[in-house]
mmCIF file of C-alpha atoms in Angstrom:
data_model
loop_
_atom_site.group_PDB
_atom_site.id
_atom_site.type_symbol
_atom_site.label_atom_id
_atom_site.label_comp_id
_atom_site.label_asym_id
_atom_site.label_seq_id
_atom_site.Cartn_x
_atom_site.Cartn_y
_atom_site.Cartn_z
ATOM 1 C CA MET A 1 24.053 214.274 85.350
ATOM 2 C CA THR A 2 25.229 211.111 87.107
ATOM 3 C CA LYS A 3 26.035 208.291 84.716
ATOM 4 C CA PRO A 4 24.187 205.013 85.523
ATOM 5 C CA GLN A 5 25.952 201.734 86.249
ATOM 6 C CA SER A 6 23.464 199.747 84.194
ATOM 7 C CA LEU A 7 20.889 200.223 81.432
ATOM 8 C CA ILE A 8 17.944 198.162 80.200
ATOM 9 C CA LEU A 9 18.434 197.425 76.503
ATOM 10 C CA GLU A 10 17.151 194.910 73.976
ATOM 11 C CA CYS A 11 19.837 192.290 73.315
ATOM 12 C CA PRO A 12 19.673 190.816 69.786
ATOM 13 C CA TYR A 13 21.479 187.682 70.955
ATOM 14 C CA CYS A 14 19.156 186.964 73.889
ATOM 15 C CA LYS A 15 16.145 188.367 71.997
ATOM 16 C CA ALA A 16 14.979 190.039 75.204
ATOM 17 C CA ASN A 17 15.336 193.241 77.198
ATOM 18 C CA VAL A 18 18.278 192.809 79.559
ATOM 19 C CA GLN A 19 19.914 194.744 82.372
ATOM 20 C CA GLY A 20 23.279 195.574 80.827
ATOM 21 C CA SER A 21 26.362 196.626 82.770
ATOM 22 C CA VAL A 22 27.782 199.981 81.654
ATOM 23 C CA LEU A 23 31.424 199.675 80.562
ATOM 24 C CA ALA A 24 31.953 203.238 79.300
ATOM 25 C CA SER A 25 29.984 206.215 78.016
ATOM 26 C CA HIS A 26 30.601 209.441 76.148
ATOM 27 C CA ASP A 27 28.491 212.620 75.986
ATOM 28 C CA SER A 28 28.595 214.939 72.980
ATOM 29 C CA PHE A 29 26.748 217.964 71.657
ATOM 30 C CA ASN A 30 27.207 220.107 68.563
ATOM 31 C CA PRO A 31 24.684 222.988 68.743
ATOM 32 C CA ASP A 32 24.984 223.550 64.984
ATOM 33 C CA GLU A 33 24.024 219.995 64.054
ATOM 34 C CA ASP A 34 22.570 218.114 67.046
ATOM 35 C CA PRO A 35 18.996 218.703 68.266
ATOM 36 C CA THR A 36 20.034 217.996 71.864
ATOM 37 C CA PRO A 37 22.962 216.465 73.830
ATOM 38 C CA PHE A 38 23.645 212.822 72.992
ATOM 39 C CA ARG A 39 25.136 209.984 75.022
ATOM 40 C CA ALA A 40 26.708 206.797 73.605
ATOM 41 C CA THR A 41 27.120 203.949 76.099
ATOM 42 C CA LEU A 42 29.069 200.697 75.780
ATOM 43 C CA ILE A 43 27.230 197.898 77.579
ATOM 44 C CA GLU A 44 27.856 194.259 78.455
ATOM 45 C CA CYS A 45 24.789 192.010 78.409
ATOM 46 C CA THR A 46 24.665 190.358 81.848
ATOM 47 C CA ALA A 47 23.051 187.247 80.344
ATOM 48 C CA CYS A 48 25.168 186.371 77.287
ATOM 49 C CA LYS A 49 28.177 188.674 77.979
ATOM 50 C CA ASN A 50 28.078 190.133 74.459
ATOM 51 C CA THR A 51 28.833 193.826 73.904
ATOM 52 C CA LEU A 52 26.122 196.316 72.945
ATOM 53 C CA LEU A 53 26.209 200.008 72.085
ATOM 54 C CA ALA A 54 23.303 202.207 73.202
ATOM 55 C CA GLY A 55 22.318 205.749 72.292
ATOM 56 C CA GLN A 56 20.289 208.287 74.280
ATOM 57 C CA TYR A 57 19.182 211.866 73.704
ATOM 58 C CA GLU A 58 18.800 214.344 76.530
ATOM 59 C CA ASP A 59 15.248 215.227 77.547
ATOM 60 C CA PHE A 60 13.775 217.739 79.978
ATOM 61 C CA ASP A 61 11.180 217.360 82.733
ATOM 62 C CA PRO A 62 9.238 220.657 82.938
ATOM 63 C CA GLU A 63 7.800 219.815 86.372
ATOM 64 C CA SER A 64 11.111 219.216 88.120
ATOM 65 C CA GLU A 65 13.047 221.428 85.668
ATOM 66 C CA ASN A 66 15.689 218.702 85.485
ATOM 67 C CA ALA A 67 17.410 217.358 82.383
ATOM 68 C CA TYR A 68 17.828 213.618 81.939
ATOM 69 C CA TYR A 69 18.780 211.120 79.247
ATOM 70 C CA GLY A 70 15.771 209.377 77.737
ATOM 71 C CA THR A 71 15.065 205.760 76.844
ATOM 72 C CA PRO A 72 18.148 204.086 75.328
ATOM 73 C CA TRP A 73 18.029 202.337 71.958
ATOM 74 C CA ARG A 74 20.505 199.942 70.396
ATOM 75 C CA LEU A 75 23.013 201.459 67.983
ATOM 76 C CA TRP A 76 25.025 198.236 67.504
ATOM 77 C CA PRO A 77 24.741 195.437 66.589
ATOM 78 C CA ALA A 78 21.653 195.283 64.355
ATOM 79 C CA PRO A 79 20.288 198.741 65.223
ATOM 80 C CA LYS A 80 16.565 199.197 65.573
ATOM 81 C CA ARG A 81 14.807 200.421 62.446
ATOM 82 C CA SER A 82 14.656 204.215 62.600
ATOM 83 C CA LEU A 83 11.568 206.021 61.299
ATOM 84 C CA SER A 84 11.637 209.648 60.208
ATOM 85 C CA TRP A 85 9.494 212.189 62.040
ATOM 86 C CA GLU A 86 8.329 213.306 58.601
ATOM 87 C CA ILE A 87 6.127 210.172 58.591
ATOM 88 C CA PRO A 88 2.689 210.965 60.099
ATOM 89 C CA GLN A 89 2.022 209.608 63.588
ATOM 90 C CA LEU A 90 -0.844 207.377 62.422
ATOM 91 C CA VAL A 91 1.429 205.632 59.918
ATOM 92 C CA ARG A 92 4.475 205.556 62.210
ATOM 93 C CA THR A 93 2.481 203.867 64.980
ATOM 94 C CA SER A 94 1.470 201.044 62.631
ATOM 95 C CA LEU A 95 5.075 200.601 61.451
ATOM 96 C CA ASP A 96 6.298 200.405 65.055
ATOM 97 C CA GLU A 97 3.642 197.773 65.826
ATOM 98 C CA ALA A 98 4.598 195.790 62.713
ATOM 99 C CA ASP A 99 8.239 195.828 63.795
ATOM 100 C CA ARG A 100 7.401 194.666 67.334
ATOM 101 C CA CYS A 101 5.200 191.859 65.987
ATOM 102 C CA LEU A 102 7.988 190.790 63.638
ATOM 103 C CA LYS A 103 10.503 190.560 66.502
ATOM 104 C CA ALA A 104 8.000 188.576 68.583
ATOM 105 C CA GLY A 105 7.514 186.027 65.792
ATOM 106 C CA ALA A 106 3.895 187.112 65.136
ATOM 107 C CA PHE A 107 4.287 187.269 61.373
ATOM 108 C CA ILE A 108 0.594 187.416 60.418
ATOM 109 C CA ALA A 109 0.083 190.264 62.899
ATOM 110 C CA SER A 110 3.136 192.048 61.495
ATOM 111 C CA ALA A 111 1.758 191.815 57.952
ATOM 112 C CA ALA A 112 -1.607 193.127 59.165
ATOM 113 C CA MET A 113 0.056 196.159 60.756
ATOM 114 C CA SER A 114 2.083 196.804 57.586
ATOM 115 C CA GLY A 115 -1.231 196.847 55.729
ATOM 116 C CA ARG A 116 -2.643 199.223 58.326
ATOM 117 C CA ALA A 117 0.277 201.552 57.643
ATOM 118 C CA LEU A 118 -0.705 201.558 53.962
ATOM 119 C CA GLU A 119 -4.259 202.461 54.941
ATOM 120 C CA GLY A 120 -2.812 205.281 57.037
ATOM 121 C CA ILE A 121 -1.007 206.659 53.972
ATOM 122 C CA CYS A 122 -4.274 206.680 52.026
ATOM 123 C CA ARG A 123 -6.078 208.373 54.912
ATOM 124 C CA HIS A 124 -3.335 211.001 55.174
ATOM 125 C CA PHE A 125 -3.820 211.951 51.537
ATOM 126 C CA LYS A 126 -7.625 211.786 51.875
ATOM 127 C CA THR A 127 -8.256 209.275 49.104
ATOM 128 C CA LYS A 128 -11.931 208.949 48.165
ATOM 129 C CA SER A 129 -12.149 205.162 47.881
ATOM 130 C CA GLN A 130 -13.267 203.248 50.962
ATOM 131 C CA TYR A 131 -11.119 200.295 49.894
ATOM 132 C CA LEU A 132 -7.343 200.004 50.119
ATOM 133 C CA GLY A 133 -6.933 198.943 46.490
ATOM 134 C CA GLY A 134 -8.893 201.940 45.235
ATOM 135 C CA GLY A 135 -7.009 204.275 47.526
ATOM 136 C CA LEU A 136 -3.643 203.037 46.262
ATOM 137 C CA LYS A 137 -4.793 203.521 42.659
ATOM 138 C CA GLU A 138 -5.725 207.108 43.541
ATOM 139 C CA LEU A 139 -2.240 207.691 44.927
ATOM 140 C CA LEU A 140 -0.789 206.451 41.626
ATOM 141 C CA ASP A 141 -3.135 208.586 39.533
ATOM 142 C CA ARG A 142 -2.241 211.666 41.621
ATOM 143 C CA ASP A 143 1.512 210.978 41.169
ATOM 144 C CA ILE A 144 2.004 210.569 44.929
ATOM 145 C CA ILE A 145 3.533 207.150 44.246
ATOM 146 C CA ASP A 146 5.072 205.863 41.009
ATOM 147 C CA LYS A 147 4.344 202.625 39.151
ATOM 148 C CA ARG A 148 6.997 200.567 40.972
ATOM 149 C CA LEU A 149 5.763 201.695 44.396
ATOM 150 C CA PHE A 150 2.219 200.920 43.273
ATOM 151 C CA GLU A 151 3.300 197.373 42.388
ATOM 152 C CA TRP A 152 4.906 197.042 45.822
ATOM 153 C CA SER A 153 1.768 198.350 47.480
ATOM 154 C CA GLN A 154 -0.340 195.780 45.620
ATOM 155 C CA GLU A 155 1.831 192.972 47.011
ATOM 156 C CA LEU A 156 1.414 194.489 50.456
ATOM 157 C CA GLN A 157 -2.342 194.644 49.972
ATOM 158 C CA GLU A 158 -2.469 190.972 48.948
ATOM 159 C CA HIS A 159 -0.597 189.835 52.058
ATOM 160 C CA ARG A 160 -2.573 192.248 54.215
ATOM 161 C CA ASN A 161 -5.762 190.527 53.018
ATOM 162 C CA ILE A 162 -4.258 187.146 53.938
ATOM 163 C CA ALA A 163 -3.455 188.482 57.399
ATOM 164 C CA ALA A 164 -6.855 190.083 57.890
ATOM 165 C CA HIS A 165 -8.989 187.022 57.069
ATOM 166 C CA ALA A 166 -9.170 183.525 58.553
ATOM 167 C CA THR A 167 -7.662 181.284 55.846
ATOM 168 C CA ASP A 168 -5.156 178.452 55.652
ATOM 169 C CA ALA A 169 -2.588 180.711 53.983
ATOM 170 C CA ARG A 170 0.527 181.436 56.031
ATOM 171 C CA ILE A 171 3.038 184.288 56.176
ATOM 172 C CA ASN A 172 6.625 183.379 57.027
ATOM 173 C CA SER A 173 9.291 185.534 58.636
ATOM 174 C CA GLN A 174 10.942 186.489 55.324
ATOM 175 C CA ASP A 175 7.625 187.634 53.834
ATOM 176 C CA ALA A 176 6.683 189.628 56.936
ATOM 177 C CA GLU A 177 10.094 191.327 57.048
ATOM 178 C CA GLY A 178 10.006 192.048 53.315
ATOM 179 C CA LEU A 179 6.537 193.565 53.571
ATOM 180 C CA LEU A 180 7.615 195.851 56.393
ATOM 181 C CA GLU A 181 10.693 196.953 54.438
ATOM 182 C CA PHE A 182 8.497 197.685 51.406
ATOM 183 C CA VAL A 183 6.068 199.890 53.306
ATOM 184 C CA VAL A 184 8.930 201.733 55.044
ATOM 185 C CA ALA A 185 10.461 202.372 51.606
ATOM 186 C CA ILE A 186 7.117 203.712 50.368
ATOM 187 C CA CYS A 187 6.880 206.013 53.402
ATOM 188 C CA ASP A 188 10.444 207.251 52.909
ATOM 189 C CA TYR A 189 9.638 208.108 49.291
ATOM 190 C CA VAL A 190 6.252 209.690 49.927
ATOM 191 C CA PHE A 191 7.016 211.640 53.093
ATOM 192 C CA VAL A 192 10.787 211.966 53.595
ATOM 193 C CA LEU A 193 12.301 212.316 50.119
ATOM 194 C CA THR A 194 9.408 214.425 48.879
ATOM 195 C CA ALA A 195 9.834 216.843 51.797
ATOM 196 C CA LYS A 196 13.590 217.063 51.192
ATOM 197 C CA PHE A 197 13.067 217.708 47.479
ATOM 198 C CA ASN A 198 10.553 220.468 48.209
ATOM 199 C CA GLN A 199 12.975 222.065 50.684
ATOM 200 C CA PHE A 200 15.766 221.891 48.117
ATOM 201 C CA MET A 201 13.650 223.525 45.434
ATOM 202 C CA THR A 202 12.571 226.247 47.871
ATOM 203 C CA ARG A 203 16.202 227.039 48.677
ATOM 204 C CA LYS A 204 17.078 226.989 44.989
ATOM 205 C CA THR A 205 14.313 229.485 44.198
ATOM 206 C CA LYS A 206 15.342 231.807 47.038
ATOM 207 C CA ASN A 207 19.001 231.705 45.982
ATOM 208 C CA ALA A 208 18.053 232.487 42.397
ATOM 209 C CA GLN A 209 16.007 235.461 43.541
ATOM 210 C CA LYS A 210 18.889 236.789 45.607
ATOM 211 C CA LYS A 211 21.194 236.721 42.571
ATOM 212 C CA LYS A 212 18.846 238.825 40.460
ATOM 213 C CA PRO A 213 20.103 242.417 39.994
#
């Protein structure tokens, strides 16, 4: 595949998507570890002249039967928050929206989307309560979240209520960013670490069975 002379990438210095000039790139692929070929590209922002590093994974167009490198994302500096595919789509969409709102300076909207992600967690686990507070309590009672995560979720709920209703209360950038980090941490615990633990225990059980005479 022909390597491009420029790429569109979000510049953290300009706080905008810029057309960056490609300085160098490197393709790599380890079939034992990588899901697909990967390209790292060193870029110069044409606006501020700072250096950026982008990453791209190879994709495939079934209609043309051609392979291509997909949308680039920033690896350095200040890489974009990465969300695990173990997190359900409904929840992941809300987290992505919260992150975009945060970067745009829409802090109330970001807090609202963080709260929506919490609602998505409750919906995923089919909690019976129609209210977020009751749903979170159900998650605690069912040992899906622990006491500390429940306390975090209560803080998220409080700020979500501020964001959802027309009041004089304000949400600053630090609060909005903290709320997003909290809900991402809850998702990592509930979906990612739990899945990894279950996989580990499954392997452990299979290995123990193999050792039996």
